[in-house]
Amino acid sequence: MRITVINAHPDPDEQHYIAALCQSYGQGATEGGHEIRQIEVGRLAFDFIRNQQDWRDGEVPVDIREAQDAITWCEHLVLAYPLWLGTMPALTKGFLEQTFRQNFAFNSNNVADISARRLRGRSARIIVTMGMPALIYRWFYGAHSLRAVKRNILRFCGFGPVRTSIVGGVGGSAKHREAQLARMQQLGKAGR
């Protein structure tokens, strides 16, 4: 299987736990015989989209075109980002807006038109990290950021199934962190 892993942390510092999770997933995928490509959002050069004209017809930055190529190439997409102020970081959202443009990810705004979803036939996994326990984010806060990415971006563009992993308590014990890394490695190996 061809897998593209997106480390969507806005800071390119490889010491972030997101980087370790992506690395563990990638290592597992390689062990499982999968081909892998990686995108590090914090290392890409692009501006924010500021109006509808830019989003529809604006020039696509080189780094974003390369990300689009990696997404087109893949059969499975992994998107990993940290939860900041209850949602994804601004740079992560900016990356998604630049990348999943009309005429790349879909042909029209008609959600009912399944043929307009240009990224059909690909599965995805969203990994969200946070300091709070995952259970609180999922049940008390309703995992709203995660649900929005899953439904309004990935499924809208044709991805399915879209699975999720909420990694809470990232500032916790080393044992907990190691268990999550091992879990990501197993998911990568299975291509899920």
Coordinates of N, CA, C and O in Angstrom, one line a residue:
M1 N 0.8 -1.2 0.0 CA 0.0 0.0 0.0 C 0.9 1.2 0.0 O 1.9 1.3 0.6
R2 N 0.4 2.3 -0.7 CA 1.1 3.6 -0.7 C 0.5 4.5 0.4 O -0.7 4.8 0.3
I3 N 1.4 4.9 1.3 CA 0.9 5.7 2.4 C 1.7 7.1 2.5 O 2.9 7.1 2.4
T4 N 0.9 8.1 2.6 CA 1.5 9.5 2.8 C 1.2 9.9 4.3 O 0.0 9.9 4.7
V5 N 2.2 10.2 5.0 CA 2.1 10.6 6.4 C 2.4 12.1 6.5 O 3.4 12.6 6.1
I6 N 1.4 12.9 7.0 CA 1.6 14.3 7.2 C 1.7 14.7 8.6 O 0.8 14.5 9.4
N7 N 2.9 15.2 9.0 CA 3.2 15.7 10.3 C 2.8 17.2 10.2 O 3.5 18.0 9.6
A8 N 1.6 17.5 10.7 CA 1.0 18.8 10.5 C 1.3 19.8 11.7 O 0.6 20.8 11.9
H9 N 2.3 19.4 12.5 CA 2.7 20.3 13.6 C 3.4 21.5 12.9 O 4.2 21.4 12.0
P10 N 3.0 22.8 13.3 CA 3.6 23.9 12.7 C 5.0 24.2 13.0 O 5.7 24.9 12.2
D11 N 5.5 23.6 14.0 CA 6.9 23.8 14.4 C 7.7 22.6 13.9 O 7.4 21.5 14.2
P12 N 8.7 22.8 13.0 CA 9.5 21.7 12.4 C 10.4 21.0 13.4 O 11.1 20.0 13.0
D13 N 10.5 21.4 14.6 CA 11.4 20.8 15.6 C 11.0 19.3 15.7 O 9.9 19.0 16.1
E14 N 12.0 18.5 15.5 CA 11.7 17.0 15.5 C 11.6 16.5 16.9 O 11.3 15.3 17.1
Q15 N 11.7 17.3 17.9 CA 11.6 16.8 19.3 C 10.1 16.7 19.7 O 9.8 16.2 20.8
H16 N 9.2 17.3 18.9 CA 7.8 17.2 19.3 C 7.3 15.8 19.2 O 7.7 15.0 18.4
Y17 N 6.4 15.4 20.1 CA 5.8 14.1 20.2 C 5.1 13.7 18.9 O 5.2 12.5 18.5
I18 N 4.5 14.7 18.2 CA 3.9 14.4 16.9 C 4.9 13.8 15.9 O 4.6 12.8 15.2
A19 N 6.1 14.3 15.9 CA 7.2 13.8 15.0 C 7.5 12.4 15.4 O 7.7 11.5 14.5
A20 N 7.6 12.0 16.7 CA 7.8 10.7 17.1 C 6.7 9.7 16.7 O 7.0 8.6 16.2
L21 N 5.5 10.2 16.8 CA 4.3 9.4 16.4 C 4.3 9.1 14.9 O 4.1 8.0 14.5
C22 N 4.6 10.1 14.1 CA 4.7 10.0 12.7 C 5.9 9.0 12.3 O 5.7 8.2 11.4
Q23 N 7.0 9.2 13.0 CA 8.1 8.3 12.7 C 7.8 6.9 13.1 O 8.1 5.9 12.3
S24 N 7.1 6.6 14.2 CA 6.7 5.3 14.6 C 5.8 4.7 13.6 O 5.9 3.5 13.2
Y25 N 4.8 5.5 13.1 CA 3.9 5.0 12.1 C 4.6 4.6 10.8 O 4.4 3.6 10.3
G26 N 5.5 5.5 10.4 CA 6.3 5.3 9.2 C 7.1 4.0 9.3 O 7.3 3.3 8.3
Q27 N 7.8 3.9 10.4 CA 8.6 2.7 10.6 C 7.8 1.4 10.5 O 8.2 0.4 9.9
G28 N 6.6 1.4 11.2 CA 5.7 0.3 11.1 C 5.3 0.0 9.7 O 5.2 -1.1 9.2
A29 N 5.0 1.1 8.9 CA 4.5 0.9 7.5 C 5.6 0.3 6.7 O 5.4 -0.6 5.9
T30 N 6.8 0.7 6.9 CA 8.0 0.2 6.2 C 8.2 -1.3 6.5 O 8.3 -2.1 5.6
E31 N 8.1 -1.6 7.8 CA 8.1 -3.0 8.3 C 7.0 -3.9 7.6 O 7.2 -5.1 7.4
G32 N 5.9 -3.3 7.4 CA 4.7 -4.0 6.8 C 4.8 -4.1 5.3 O 3.9 -4.6 4.7
G33 N 5.9 -3.5 4.7 CA 6.0 -3.6 3.3 C 5.3 -2.6 2.5 O 5.2 -2.7 1.3
H34 N 4.9 -1.5 3.2 CA 4.2 -0.4 2.5 C 5.2 0.6 2.0 O 6.3 0.8 2.6
E35 N 4.9 1.3 0.9 CA 5.7 2.5 0.5 C 5.2 3.7 1.2 O 4.0 3.8 1.5
I36 N 6.1 4.6 1.5 CA 5.7 5.7 2.4 C 6.4 7.0 1.8 O 7.5 7.0 1.4
R37 N 5.6 8.1 1.9 CA 6.0 9.4 1.7 C 5.6 10.3 2.9 O 4.6 10.0 3.5
Q38 N 6.5 11.3 3.2 CA 6.2 12.1 4.3 C 6.2 13.6 4.0 O 6.9 14.0 3.1
I39 N 5.3 14.3 4.7 CA 5.1 15.7 4.5 C 5.3 16.3 5.9 O 4.6 15.9 6.8
E40 N 6.1 17.4 6.0 CA 6.2 18.1 7.3 C 5.8 19.5 7.1 O 6.5 20.3 6.5
V41 N 4.6 19.8 7.5 CA 3.9 21.1 7.3 C 4.8 22.2 7.8 O 4.9 23.3 7.1
G42 N 5.4 22.1 8.9 CA 6.3 23.1 9.5 C 7.5 23.5 8.6 O 8.1 24.6 8.8
R43 N 7.8 22.7 7.6 CA 8.9 23.0 6.7 C 8.5 23.5 5.4 O 9.3 23.8 4.5
L44 N 7.2 23.6 5.1 CA 6.7 24.1 3.8 C 6.6 25.6 3.7 O 6.4 26.3 4.8
A45 N 6.7 26.1 2.5 CA 6.6 27.5 2.3 C 5.3 27.8 1.5 O 5.1 27.4 0.4
F46 N 4.4 28.5 2.2 CA 3.1 28.9 1.6 C 2.5 30.0 2.4 O 2.7 30.1 3.6
D47 N 1.6 30.8 1.8 CA 0.9 31.8 2.4 C -0.5 31.3 2.7 O -1.0 30.3 2.2
F48 N -1.2 32.0 3.6 CA -2.6 31.8 3.9 C -3.4 32.2 2.7 O -3.1 33.2 2.1
I49 N -4.5 31.5 2.5 CA -5.5 32.0 1.5 C -6.4 33.0 2.1 O -6.9 32.8 3.2
R50 N -6.6 34.2 1.4 CA -7.3 35.3 2.1 C -8.6 35.6 1.4 O -9.4 36.4 1.9
N51 N -8.9 34.9 0.3 CA -10.2 35.2 -0.4 C -10.6 34.0 -1.3 O -9.8 33.2 -1.6
Q52 N -11.9 34.0 -1.7 CA -12.4 32.9 -2.5 C -11.7 32.8 -3.8 O -11.4 31.7 -4.4
Q53 N -11.4 34.0 -4.4 CA -10.7 34.0 -5.7 C -9.3 33.2 -5.6 O -9.0 32.4 -6.5
D54 N -8.6 33.5 -4.6 CA -7.3 32.8 -4.4 C -7.5 31.3 -4.2 O -6.8 30.5 -4.8
W55 N -8.5 30.9 -3.5 CA -8.8 29.5 -3.2 C -9.2 28.8 -4.5 O -8.7 27.7 -4.7
R56 N -10.0 29.4 -5.3 CA -10.4 28.8 -6.5 C -9.4 28.8 -7.6 O -9.2 27.8 -8.3
D57 N -8.8 30.0 -7.9 CA -8.0 30.2 -9.1 C -6.6 30.7 -8.8 O -5.9 30.9 -9.7
G58 N -6.2 30.9 -7.5 CA -4.9 31.4 -7.2 C -3.8 30.4 -7.6 O -4.0 29.2 -7.7
E59 N -2.6 30.9 -7.7 CA -1.5 30.0 -8.0 C -1.2 29.2 -6.8 O -1.1 29.6 -5.7
V60 N -1.0 27.9 -7.1 CA -0.7 26.9 -6.0 C 0.8 26.9 -5.7 O 1.6 26.7 -6.7
P61 N 1.2 27.2 -4.5 CA 2.7 27.2 -4.2 C 3.3 25.9 -4.5 O 2.7 24.8 -4.4
V62 N 4.6 25.9 -4.8 CA 5.4 24.7 -5.2 C 5.3 23.7 -4.1 O 5.0 22.5 -4.4
D63 N 5.5 24.0 -2.8 CA 5.4 23.0 -1.7 C 4.0 22.4 -1.6 O 3.9 21.2 -1.3
I64 N 3.0 23.2 -1.9 CA 1.6 22.6 -1.8 C 1.4 21.7 -3.0 O 0.8 20.6 -2.9
R65 N 1.9 22.0 -4.2 CA 1.8 21.1 -5.4 C 2.4 19.8 -5.1 O 1.9 18.7 -5.4
E66 N 3.6 19.8 -4.4 CA 4.3 18.6 -4.1 C 3.5 17.8 -3.0 O 3.4 16.6 -3.1
A67 N 2.8 18.5 -2.1 CA 2.0 17.8 -1.1 C 0.8 17.2 -1.8 O 0.4 16.0 -1.5
Q68 N 0.2 17.9 -2.8 CA -0.9 17.4 -3.6 C -0.5 16.1 -4.3 O -1.3 15.2 -4.4
D69 N 0.7 16.2 -4.9 CA 1.2 15.0 -5.6 C 1.3 13.8 -4.7 O 1.0 12.7 -5.0
A70 N 1.8 14.0 -3.5 CA 1.9 12.9 -2.5 C 0.6 12.4 -2.1 O 0.4 11.2 -1.8
I71 N -0.4 13.3 -2.0 CA -1.8 12.8 -1.6 C -2.4 12.1 -2.8 O -3.1 11.1 -2.6
T72 N -2.2 12.6 -4.0 CA -2.7 11.9 -5.2 C -2.1 10.5 -5.3 O -2.8 9.5 -5.6
W73 N -0.8 10.4 -5.0 CA -0.1 9.1 -5.1 C -0.6 8.1 -4.1 O -0.6 6.9 -4.4
C74 N -1.0 8.5 -2.9 CA -1.3 7.6 -1.8 C -2.6 6.8 -2.0 O -3.5 7.3 -2.6
E75 N -2.6 5.7 -1.3 CA -3.9 4.9 -1.1 C -4.4 5.1 0.3 O -5.6 4.9 0.6
H76 N -3.5 5.5 1.2 CA -3.9 5.8 2.6 C -3.2 7.0 3.1 O -2.0 7.2 2.8
L77 N -3.9 7.9 3.7 CA -3.4 9.2 4.2 C -3.4 9.2 5.7 O -4.4 8.9 6.3
V78 N -2.3 9.7 6.3 CA -2.3 9.9 7.8 C -2.0 11.4 8.0 O -1.0 11.9 7.5
L79 N -2.9 12.0 8.8 CA -2.8 13.4 9.2 C -2.6 13.5 10.7 O -3.6 13.1 11.4
A80 N -1.5 14.0 11.2 CA -1.3 14.1 12.6 C -1.1 15.6 13.0 O -0.2 16.3 12.4
Y81 N -1.8 16.1 14.0 CA -1.7 17.4 14.4 C -2.0 17.6 15.9 O -2.7 16.7 16.5
P82 N -1.4 18.6 16.6 CA -1.7 18.8 18.0 C -3.0 19.6 18.2 O -3.3 20.4 17.3
L83 N -3.6 19.5 19.3 CA -4.8 20.3 19.6 C -4.3 21.5 20.3 O -3.6 21.5 21.3
W84 N -4.6 22.7 19.7 CA -4.2 24.0 20.3 C -5.5 24.8 20.4 O -6.3 25.0 19.5
L85 N -5.8 25.3 21.6 CA -7.0 26.1 21.9 C -8.2 25.4 21.4 O -9.1 26.1 20.8
G86 N -8.3 24.1 21.5 CA -9.5 23.4 21.2 C -9.6 23.0 19.7 O -10.6 22.3 19.3
T87 N -8.6 23.3 18.9 CA -8.7 23.0 17.5 C -7.3 22.8 16.9 O -6.3 22.7 17.7
M88 N -7.2 22.7 15.6 CA -5.9 22.6 15.0 C -5.2 23.9 15.0 O -5.8 25.0 15.0
P89 N -3.8 23.9 14.9 CA -3.1 25.1 14.8 C -3.4 25.9 13.5 O -3.8 25.2 12.5
A90 N -3.3 27.2 13.5 CA -3.6 28.0 12.3 C -2.8 27.5 11.0 O -3.4 27.5 9.9
L91 N -1.6 27.2 11.2 CA -0.8 26.8 10.0 C -1.3 25.5 9.5 O -1.3 25.3 8.2
T92 N -1.7 24.6 10.3 CA -2.3 23.3 9.9 C -3.6 23.6 9.0 O -3.7 23.0 8.0
K93 N -4.4 24.4 9.5 CA -5.6 24.8 8.8 C -5.3 25.5 7.5 O -5.9 25.2 6.5
G94 N -4.3 26.4 7.5 CA -3.8 27.0 6.3 C -3.3 26.0 5.3 O -3.6 26.1 4.1
F95 N -2.6 25.0 5.7 CA -2.1 23.9 4.9 C -3.3 23.2 4.2 O -3.3 22.9 3.0
L96 N -4.3 22.8 5.0 CA -5.4 22.1 4.5 C -6.2 22.9 3.5 O -6.6 22.4 2.5
E97 N -6.4 24.2 3.8 CA -7.0 25.1 2.8 C -6.3 25.2 1.5 O -6.9 25.2 0.4
Q98 N -5.0 25.4 1.6 CA -4.1 25.5 0.4 C -4.2 24.1 -0.4 O -4.3 24.1 -1.6
T99 N -4.1 23.0 0.3 CA -4.0 21.7 -0.3 C -5.3 21.2 -0.9 O -5.3 20.8 -2.1
F100 N -6.3 21.2 -0.1 CA -7.6 20.6 -0.5 C -8.5 21.6 -1.2 O -9.6 21.9 -0.8
R101 N -8.0 22.2 -2.3 CA -8.7 23.2 -3.1 C -9.7 22.5 -4.0 O -9.5 21.4 -4.4
Q102 N -10.6 23.4 -4.4 CA -11.5 23.0 -5.5 C -10.6 22.7 -6.7 O -9.6 23.4 -6.9
N103 N -11.0 21.8 -7.5 CA -10.3 21.4 -8.7 C -9.1 20.5 -8.4 O -8.5 19.9 -9.3
F104 N -8.7 20.3 -7.2 CA -7.8 19.3 -6.8 C -8.6 18.2 -6.0 O -8.5 17.0 -6.4
A105 N -9.2 18.6 -5.0 CA -9.9 17.6 -4.1 C -11.3 17.3 -4.5 O -11.9 16.3 -4.2
F106 N -12.0 18.3 -5.2 CA -13.3 18.1 -5.6 C -13.6 19.0 -6.8 O -12.9 20.0 -7.0
N107 N -14.7 18.7 -7.5 CA -15.0 19.5 -8.7 C -16.1 20.6 -8.5 O -16.2 21.5 -9.3
S108 N -16.9 20.4 -7.4 CA -18.0 21.4 -7.2 C -18.3 21.4 -5.7 O -17.7 20.7 -4.9
N109 N -19.2 22.3 -5.3 CA -19.6 22.4 -3.9 C -20.8 21.6 -3.6 O -21.3 21.6 -2.6
N110 N -21.2 20.8 -4.6 CA -22.4 19.9 -4.4 C -22.0 18.6 -3.7 O -21.5 17.7 -4.3
V111 N -22.3 18.6 -2.4 CA -21.9 17.4 -1.6 C -22.6 16.2 -2.0 O -22.0 15.1 -1.9
A112 N -23.8 16.3 -2.6 CA -24.5 15.1 -3.0 C -23.9 14.5 -4.3 O -24.1 13.3 -4.6
D113 N -23.1 15.2 -5.0 CA -22.5 14.7 -6.2 C -21.2 14.0 -5.9 O -20.1 14.5 -5.8
I114 N -21.3 12.7 -5.7 CA -20.2 11.8 -5.3 C -19.1 11.8 -6.3 O -17.9 11.8 -6.0
S115 N -19.5 11.9 -7.6 CA -18.4 11.9 -8.7 C -17.5 13.2 -8.6 O -16.5 13.2 -9.2
A116 N -18.0 14.2 -7.9 CA -17.2 15.4 -7.8 C -16.0 15.3 -6.8 O -15.1 16.1 -6.7
R117 N -16.1 14.2 -6.0 CA -15.1 14.0 -4.9 C -13.9 13.3 -5.6 O -13.9 12.1 -5.8
R118 N -12.8 14.0 -5.8 CA -11.7 13.5 -6.6 C -10.7 12.7 -5.9 O -9.9 12.1 -6.5
L119 N -10.8 12.5 -4.6 CA -9.9 11.7 -3.8 C -10.5 10.4 -3.3 O -10.1 9.8 -2.3
R120 N -11.6 10.0 -4.0 CA -12.2 8.7 -3.7 C -11.2 7.6 -3.8 O -10.3 7.6 -4.5
G121 N -11.5 6.5 -3.1 CA -10.7 5.3 -3.1 C -9.5 5.3 -2.2 O -8.7 4.4 -2.2
R122 N -9.4 6.3 -1.3 CA -8.3 6.4 -0.4 C -8.9 6.3 1.0 O -10.0 6.9 1.3
S123 N -8.2 5.7 1.9 CA -8.6 5.7 3.3 C -7.7 6.7 4.0 O -6.8 7.2 3.5
A124 N -8.1 7.0 5.3 CA -7.3 8.0 6.1 C -7.3 7.7 7.5 O -8.3 7.0 8.0
R125 N -6.4 8.2 8.3 CA -6.3 8.2 9.7 C -5.9 9.6 10.2 O -5.0 10.2 9.6
I126 N -6.7 10.1 11.1 CA -6.4 11.4 11.7 C -5.8 11.1 13.1 O -6.5 10.4 13.9
I127 N -4.7 11.6 13.5 CA -4.1 11.5 14.8 C -4.1 12.9 15.4 O -3.5 13.8 14.9
V128 N -4.7 13.0 16.6 CA -4.7 14.3 17.3 C -4.1 14.1 18.7 O -4.5 13.2 19.4
T129 N -3.1 14.9 19.0 CA -2.5 14.9 20.3 C -2.9 16.0 21.2 O -3.3 17.1 20.7
M130 N -2.9 15.8 22.5 CA -3.3 16.8 23.4 C -2.8 16.5 24.8 O -2.5 15.4 25.1
G131 N -2.8 17.5 25.7 CA -2.4 17.3 27.1 C -3.5 16.7 27.9 O -3.2 15.9 28.8
M132 N -4.8 17.1 27.6 CA -5.9 16.5 28.4 C -6.1 15.0 28.1 O -5.7 14.6 27.0
P133 N -6.8 14.3 28.9 CA -7.1 12.9 28.6 C -8.0 12.8 27.4 O -8.9 13.7 27.2
A134 N -7.7 11.9 26.6 CA -8.5 11.7 25.4 C -10.0 11.5 25.6 O -10.8 12.0 24.9
L135 N -10.4 10.9 26.7 CA -11.8 10.6 27.0 C -12.5 12.0 27.3 O -13.6 12.2 26.8
I136 N -11.9 12.9 27.9 CA -12.5 14.2 28.1 C -12.7 14.9 26.8 O -13.8 15.5 26.6
Y137 N -11.7 14.9 25.9 CA -11.8 15.6 24.6 C -13.0 14.9 23.8 O -13.8 15.6 23.2
R138 N -13.0 13.6 23.8 CA -14.0 12.9 23.0 C -15.4 13.1 23.6 O -16.3 13.4 22.9
W139 N -15.6 12.9 24.9 CA -16.9 12.9 25.4 C -17.4 14.2 26.0 O -18.6 14.6 25.8
F140 N -16.6 15.0 26.6 CA -17.1 16.3 27.1 C -17.1 17.3 26.0 O -18.0 18.1 25.9
Y141 N -16.0 17.4 25.3 CA -15.9 18.4 24.2 C -16.4 18.0 22.9 O -16.5 18.7 21.9
G142 N -16.7 16.7 22.7 CA -17.3 16.2 21.5 C -16.3 16.0 20.4 O -16.7 15.8 19.2
A143 N -15.0 16.1 20.6 CA -14.0 16.0 19.6 C -14.3 16.8 18.3 O -14.2 16.3 17.2
H144 N -14.8 18.1 18.6 CA -15.3 18.9 17.4 C -14.2 19.1 16.4 O -14.6 19.1 15.2
S145 N -13.0 19.4 16.7 CA -12.0 19.6 15.7 C -11.8 18.4 14.8 O -11.7 18.4 13.6
L146 N -11.6 17.3 15.5 CA -11.4 16.0 14.8 C -12.6 15.7 13.9 O -12.5 15.3 12.8
R147 N -13.8 15.9 14.4 CA -15.0 15.6 13.6 C -15.1 16.5 12.4 O -15.5 16.1 11.3
A148 N -14.7 17.8 12.5 CA -14.7 18.7 11.4 C -13.8 18.3 10.3 O -14.1 18.3 9.1
V149 N -12.6 17.9 10.7 CA -11.6 17.4 9.7 C -12.1 16.2 9.0 O -12.0 16.0 7.8
K150 N -12.6 15.3 9.8 CA -13.0 14.0 9.3 C -14.2 14.2 8.3 O -14.2 13.7 7.1
R151 N -15.2 14.9 8.7 CA -16.4 15.0 7.9 C -16.3 16.1 6.8 O -16.6 15.9 5.6
N152 N -15.8 17.3 7.2 CA -15.9 18.5 6.3 C -14.7 18.6 5.3 O -14.8 19.4 4.4
I153 N -13.7 17.8 5.6 CA -12.5 17.9 4.7 C -12.3 16.5 4.0 O -12.5 16.4 2.8
L154 N -11.9 15.6 4.8 CA -11.5 14.3 4.2 C -12.7 13.5 3.6 O -12.6 13.1 2.4
R155 N -13.8 13.3 4.3 CA -15.0 12.6 3.7 C -15.5 13.5 2.5 O -16.0 12.9 1.5
F156 N -15.6 14.8 2.7 CA -16.1 15.6 1.6 C -15.3 15.4 0.3 O -15.9 15.5 -0.8
C157 N -14.0 15.2 0.5 CA -13.2 15.0 -0.7 C -13.1 13.6 -1.2 O -12.5 13.3 -2.2
G158 N -13.8 12.7 -0.5 CA -13.9 11.3 -1.0 C -13.2 10.3 -0.2 O -13.3 9.1 -0.4
F159 N -12.4 10.6 0.8 CA -11.7 9.6 1.7 C -12.7 8.8 2.4 O -13.7 9.3 2.9
G160 N -12.4 7.5 2.5 CA -13.2 6.6 3.4 C -12.7 5.2 3.3 O -12.2 4.8 2.3
P161 N -12.7 4.5 4.4 CA -13.0 5.0 5.7 C -12.0 6.0 6.3 O -10.8 6.0 5.9
V162 N -12.4 6.9 7.2 CA -11.6 7.8 7.9 C -11.6 7.3 9.4 O -12.6 7.4 10.0
R163 N -10.4 6.8 9.8 CA -10.3 6.4 11.2 C -9.6 7.5 12.0 O -8.9 8.3 11.5
T164 N -9.7 7.4 13.4 CA -9.2 8.4 14.2 C -8.4 7.8 15.4 O -8.7 6.7 15.8
S165 N -7.4 8.5 15.8 CA -6.6 8.2 17.0 C -6.5 9.5 17.8 O -5.9 10.4 17.4
I166 N -7.0 9.4 19.0 CA -6.8 10.6 19.9 C -5.8 10.2 21.0 O -6.0 9.2 21.7
V167 N -4.7 10.9 21.0 CA -3.6 10.6 21.9 C -3.6 11.7 23.0 O -3.1 12.8 22.8
G168 N -4.2 11.4 24.1 CA -4.3 12.4 25.2 C -3.1 12.1 26.2 O -2.4 11.1 26.2
G169 N -3.0 13.1 27.1 CA -2.0 13.0 28.2 C -0.6 12.9 27.7 O 0.2 12.2 28.3
V170 N -0.3 13.7 26.6 CA 1.1 13.6 26.0 C 2.2 14.1 27.0 O 3.3 13.7 26.8
G171 N 1.8 14.8 28.0 CA 2.8 15.3 28.9 C 2.9 14.3 30.1 O 3.6 14.5 31.1
G172 N 2.3 13.1 30.0 CA 2.3 12.1 31.1 C 3.5 11.3 31.1 O 4.6 11.7 30.7
S173 N 3.3 10.1 31.6 CA 4.4 9.2 31.9 C 5.1 8.7 30.6 O 4.5 8.6 29.5
A174 N 6.4 8.3 30.7 CA 7.1 7.8 29.6 C 6.5 6.5 29.2 O 6.5 6.2 28.0
K175 N 5.9 5.7 30.1 CA 5.3 4.4 29.8 C 4.1 4.7 28.8 O 3.9 3.9 27.9
H176 N 3.3 5.7 29.2 CA 2.1 6.0 28.3 C 2.6 6.4 26.9 O 2.0 6.0 25.9
R177 N 3.6 7.3 26.9 CA 4.1 7.7 25.6 C 4.6 6.6 24.7 O 4.4 6.5 23.5
E178 N 5.4 5.7 25.4 CA 6.0 4.6 24.6 C 4.8 3.6 24.1 O 4.9 3.1 23.0
A179 N 3.8 3.5 24.9 CA 2.7 2.6 24.5 C 2.0 3.2 23.3 O 1.6 2.5 22.3
Q180 N 1.9 4.5 23.2 CA 1.3 5.2 22.1 C 2.1 5.1 20.8 O 1.7 4.8 19.7
L181 N 3.5 5.2 21.0 CA 4.4 5.0 19.9 C 4.3 3.6 19.3 O 4.3 3.3 18.1
A182 N 4.2 2.6 20.2 CA 4.1 1.2 19.8 C 2.8 1.0 19.1 O 2.7 0.2 18.1
R183 N 1.7 1.6 19.6 CA 0.4 1.5 18.9 C 0.5 2.1 17.5 O -0.1 1.5 16.5
M184 N 1.1 3.2 17.3 CA 1.3 3.8 16.0 C 2.1 2.9 15.0 O 1.8 2.8 13.9
Q185 N 3.1 2.3 15.6 CA 3.9 1.4 14.8 C 3.1 0.2 14.3 O 3.2 -0.2 13.1
Q186 N 2.2 -0.3 15.1 CA 1.3 -1.4 14.7 C 0.3 -0.9 13.7 O 0.0 -1.7 12.7
L187 N -0.2 0.3 13.9 CA -1.2 0.8 12.9 C -0.5 1.0 11.5 O -1.0 0.7 10.5
G188 N 0.8 1.5 11.5 CA 1.5 1.6 10.3 C 1.8 0.3 9.6 O 1.7 0.2 8.4
K189 N 2.2 -0.7 10.4 CA 2.4 -2.0 9.9 C 1.2 -2.6 9.2 O 1.3 -3.2 8.1
A190 N 0.0 -2.3 9.8 CA -1.2 -2.8 9.2 C -1.8 -1.9 8.1 O -2.7 -2.3 7.4
G191 N -1.2 -0.7 7.9 CA -1.6 0.2 6.9 C -3.0 0.7 7.2 O -3.8 0.9 6.3
R192 N -3.2 1.0 8.5 CA -4.6 1.5 8.9 C -4.4 2.8 9.6 O -3.7 3.2 10.4

